Coordinates of C-alpha atoms in Angstrom, one line a residue:
L13 CA 39.3 104.7 68.7
K14 CA 35.8 103.9 67.9
G15 CA 34.7 104.0 64.2
T16 CA 38.1 104.9 62.9
G17 CA 39.2 101.4 61.9
G18 CA 42.2 101.8 64.2
R19 CA 43.6 104.6 62.1
G20 CA 43.5 107.3 64.8
A21 CA 41.3 110.4 64.6
F22 CA 41.4 114.1 65.5
E23 CA 38.5 115.5 67.5
F24 CA 37.7 119.2 68.0
V25 CA 37.7 120.1 71.7
D26 CA 36.1 123.4 72.8
G27 CA 38.7 125.9 74.1
T28 CA 38.4 128.3 76.9
L29 CA 36.7 131.1 74.9
V30 CA 34.1 128.8 73.5
S31 CA 33.3 127.1 76.9
C32 CA 33.1 130.4 78.8
F33 CA 30.9 131.9 76.0
R34 CA 28.5 128.9 76.1
D35 CA 28.5 128.4 79.9
G36 CA 28.2 132.0 81.0
K37 CA 31.6 132.3 82.7
W38 CA 33.8 135.4 82.9
L39 CA 37.0 135.4 80.8
L40 CA 40.1 137.6 81.3
L41 CA 42.4 137.9 78.3
D42 CA 45.8 139.3 79.4
E43 CA 48.1 140.9 76.9
V44 CA 45.4 140.7 74.3
N45 CA 47.3 142.9 71.9
L46 CA 49.9 140.2 71.5
A47 CA 47.4 137.7 70.1
D48 CA 47.6 136.6 66.4
A49 CA 45.1 138.1 63.9
E50 CA 43.1 134.8 63.8
I51 CA 42.6 134.9 67.5
L52 CA 41.6 138.6 67.5
E53 CA 39.1 137.8 64.7
R54 CA 37.5 135.0 66.8
I55 CA 37.3 137.4 69.8
S56 CA 35.7 140.0 67.6
Q57 CA 33.1 137.4 66.6
A58 CA 32.4 136.7 70.2
V59 CA 31.5 140.3 71.0
E60 CA 29.5 140.9 67.8
I61 CA 25.9 141.3 68.7
V62 CA 23.5 139.7 66.2
H63 CA 19.9 141.0 66.3
T64 CA 17.1 138.6 65.6
V65 CA 13.5 139.4 65.1
N66 CA 10.8 137.0 66.3
G67 CA 7.5 138.6 65.6
D68 CA 7.6 142.0 67.4
N69 CA 10.5 141.0 69.7
V70 CA 14.0 142.0 68.9
S71 CA 16.8 140.4 70.8
G72 CA 20.5 140.8 70.5
R73 CA 23.0 138.2 71.5
A74 CA 26.4 137.2 70.1
R75 CA 26.9 133.9 68.4
L76 CA 30.0 131.9 67.6
T77 CA 30.2 129.8 64.5
I78 CA 32.7 127.0 64.8
A79 CA 33.6 125.8 61.4
E80 CA 36.5 123.7 62.8
K81 CA 34.2 121.0 64.2
G82 CA 34.4 118.7 61.2
G83 CA 32.6 115.4 60.8
D84 CA 28.9 115.2 60.1
D85 CA 28.2 118.4 61.8
S86 CA 30.8 120.5 59.9
T87 CA 29.7 123.8 61.7
A88 CA 28.2 124.5 65.0
T89 CA 26.7 127.8 66.1
I90 CA 26.8 128.6 69.8
E91 CA 24.7 131.4 71.3
M92 CA 26.3 133.5 74.0
H93 CA 25.1 132.8 77.5
P94 CA 23.6 136.0 79.1
N95 CA 26.1 135.9 82.0
F96 CA 29.2 135.7 79.7
R97 CA 31.6 138.6 80.3
L98 CA 34.9 139.3 78.5
F99 CA 37.7 141.4 80.0
A100 CA 40.9 142.2 78.1
C101 CA 44.1 143.7 79.4
M102 CA 47.0 145.1 77.5
N103 CA 50.0 147.3 77.9
P104 CA 50.3 150.5 75.8
P105 CA 51.1 149.8 72.2
T106 CA 54.1 152.1 72.5
D107 CA 56.0 149.4 74.4
V108 CA 58.5 147.4 72.3
G109 CA 56.8 144.5 70.4
K110 CA 53.3 145.7 71.3
K111 CA 50.6 146.7 68.8
D112 CA 47.3 148.3 69.2
L113 CA 44.0 146.4 68.8
P114 CA 42.2 146.8 65.5
P115 CA 39.7 149.8 65.8
S116 CA 36.8 147.4 65.0
L117 CA 37.6 145.3 68.1
K118 CA 38.8 148.1 70.4
S119 CA 35.6 150.0 69.9
R120 CA 33.7 147.0 71.5
F121 CA 35.5 147.4 74.9
T122 CA 35.3 150.1 77.5
E123 CA 38.8 151.4 77.8
L124 CA 40.3 152.2 81.2
Y125 CA 43.9 153.5 81.6
C126 CA 45.8 152.7 84.7
D127 CA 48.9 154.8 85.3
E128 CA 51.9 153.3 87.0
L129 CA 52.0 153.5 90.8
T130 CA 54.5 155.8 92.3
D131 CA 52.8 156.7 95.6
R132 CA 54.5 155.0 98.5
A133 CA 51.2 154.3 100.3
D134 CA 49.7 152.7 97.2
L135 CA 52.8 150.6 96.7
R136 CA 52.6 149.4 100.3
V137 CA 49.0 148.2 99.8
V138 CA 50.0 146.3 96.6
V139 CA 53.0 144.7 98.3
N140 CA 51.0 143.7 101.4
R141 CA 48.2 142.2 99.3
L142 CA 50.5 140.3 97.0
I143 CA 53.0 139.0 99.6
G144 CA 51.2 139.3 102.9
S145 CA 49.5 135.9 102.5
L146 CA 52.8 134.2 101.6
V147 CA 55.0 135.7 104.4
G148 CA 53.9 136.4 107.9
T149 CA 55.3 139.9 108.1
P150 CA 56.5 141.0 104.7
P151 CA 59.4 143.4 104.4
T152 CA 57.1 146.0 102.8
D153 CA 59.1 149.1 103.2
E154 CA 62.3 147.4 101.9
I155 CA 60.4 146.1 98.8
V156 CA 58.9 149.5 98.1
D157 CA 62.3 151.2 98.6
F158 CA 63.9 148.7 96.2
Y159 CA 61.2 149.2 93.6
L160 CA 61.4 153.0 93.8
A161 CA 65.2 152.9 93.6
C162 CA 65.0 150.7 90.5
R163 CA 62.5 153.1 88.9
E164 CA 64.7 156.1 89.6
H165 CA 67.8 154.3 88.4
C166 CA 66.1 153.2 85.2
A167 CA 64.7 156.7 84.6
T168 CA 68.1 158.4 85.0
K169 CA 70.6 155.7 83.8
L170 CA 68.7 153.5 81.4
T171 CA 69.0 155.5 78.2
D172 CA 70.3 155.2 74.7
N173 CA 71.0 159.0 74.5
D174 CA 68.1 159.4 72.1
P175 CA 65.5 161.8 73.5
S176 CA 62.8 160.5 71.2
T177 CA 63.0 157.0 72.9
P178 CA 60.1 156.6 75.3
K179 CA 60.8 156.1 78.9
P180 CA 60.3 152.6 80.3
H181 CA 56.9 151.7 81.9
Y182 CA 56.6 149.5 85.0

């Protein structure tokens, strides 16, 4: 431990968001609506475009300010690499334990809704893509039949006798 007199020291290490932001990598955030408020605020900062004026040129690029660095350089500002892309996935906020994203953050994304698959041909494609590389000849029809039977069973039998309770999503 150099320069610490043998006492030990903490060092800030860039996380995934910071390194992708700086290096121009793509980042997928799954179940983003389960993140803590502090994390969502940092994500919001990463997608906030800051416009700077240099003479007659106006450029917009997000910047992250890292106040946690500590030491002599107590803050660091990192400019977003032009190739950085941020993708976020979430289940509907109607599911148990889920919440919606704050409107200020949600408005910065393009929202795509993907309905659940129920078509047998679509399900066969998914099963073959996911399991085909693991098993020589996957039991595709059996897996699809099992999934559809489970869906049907849950839709008809899994109930708490309260019609206002939303049906389960798969």
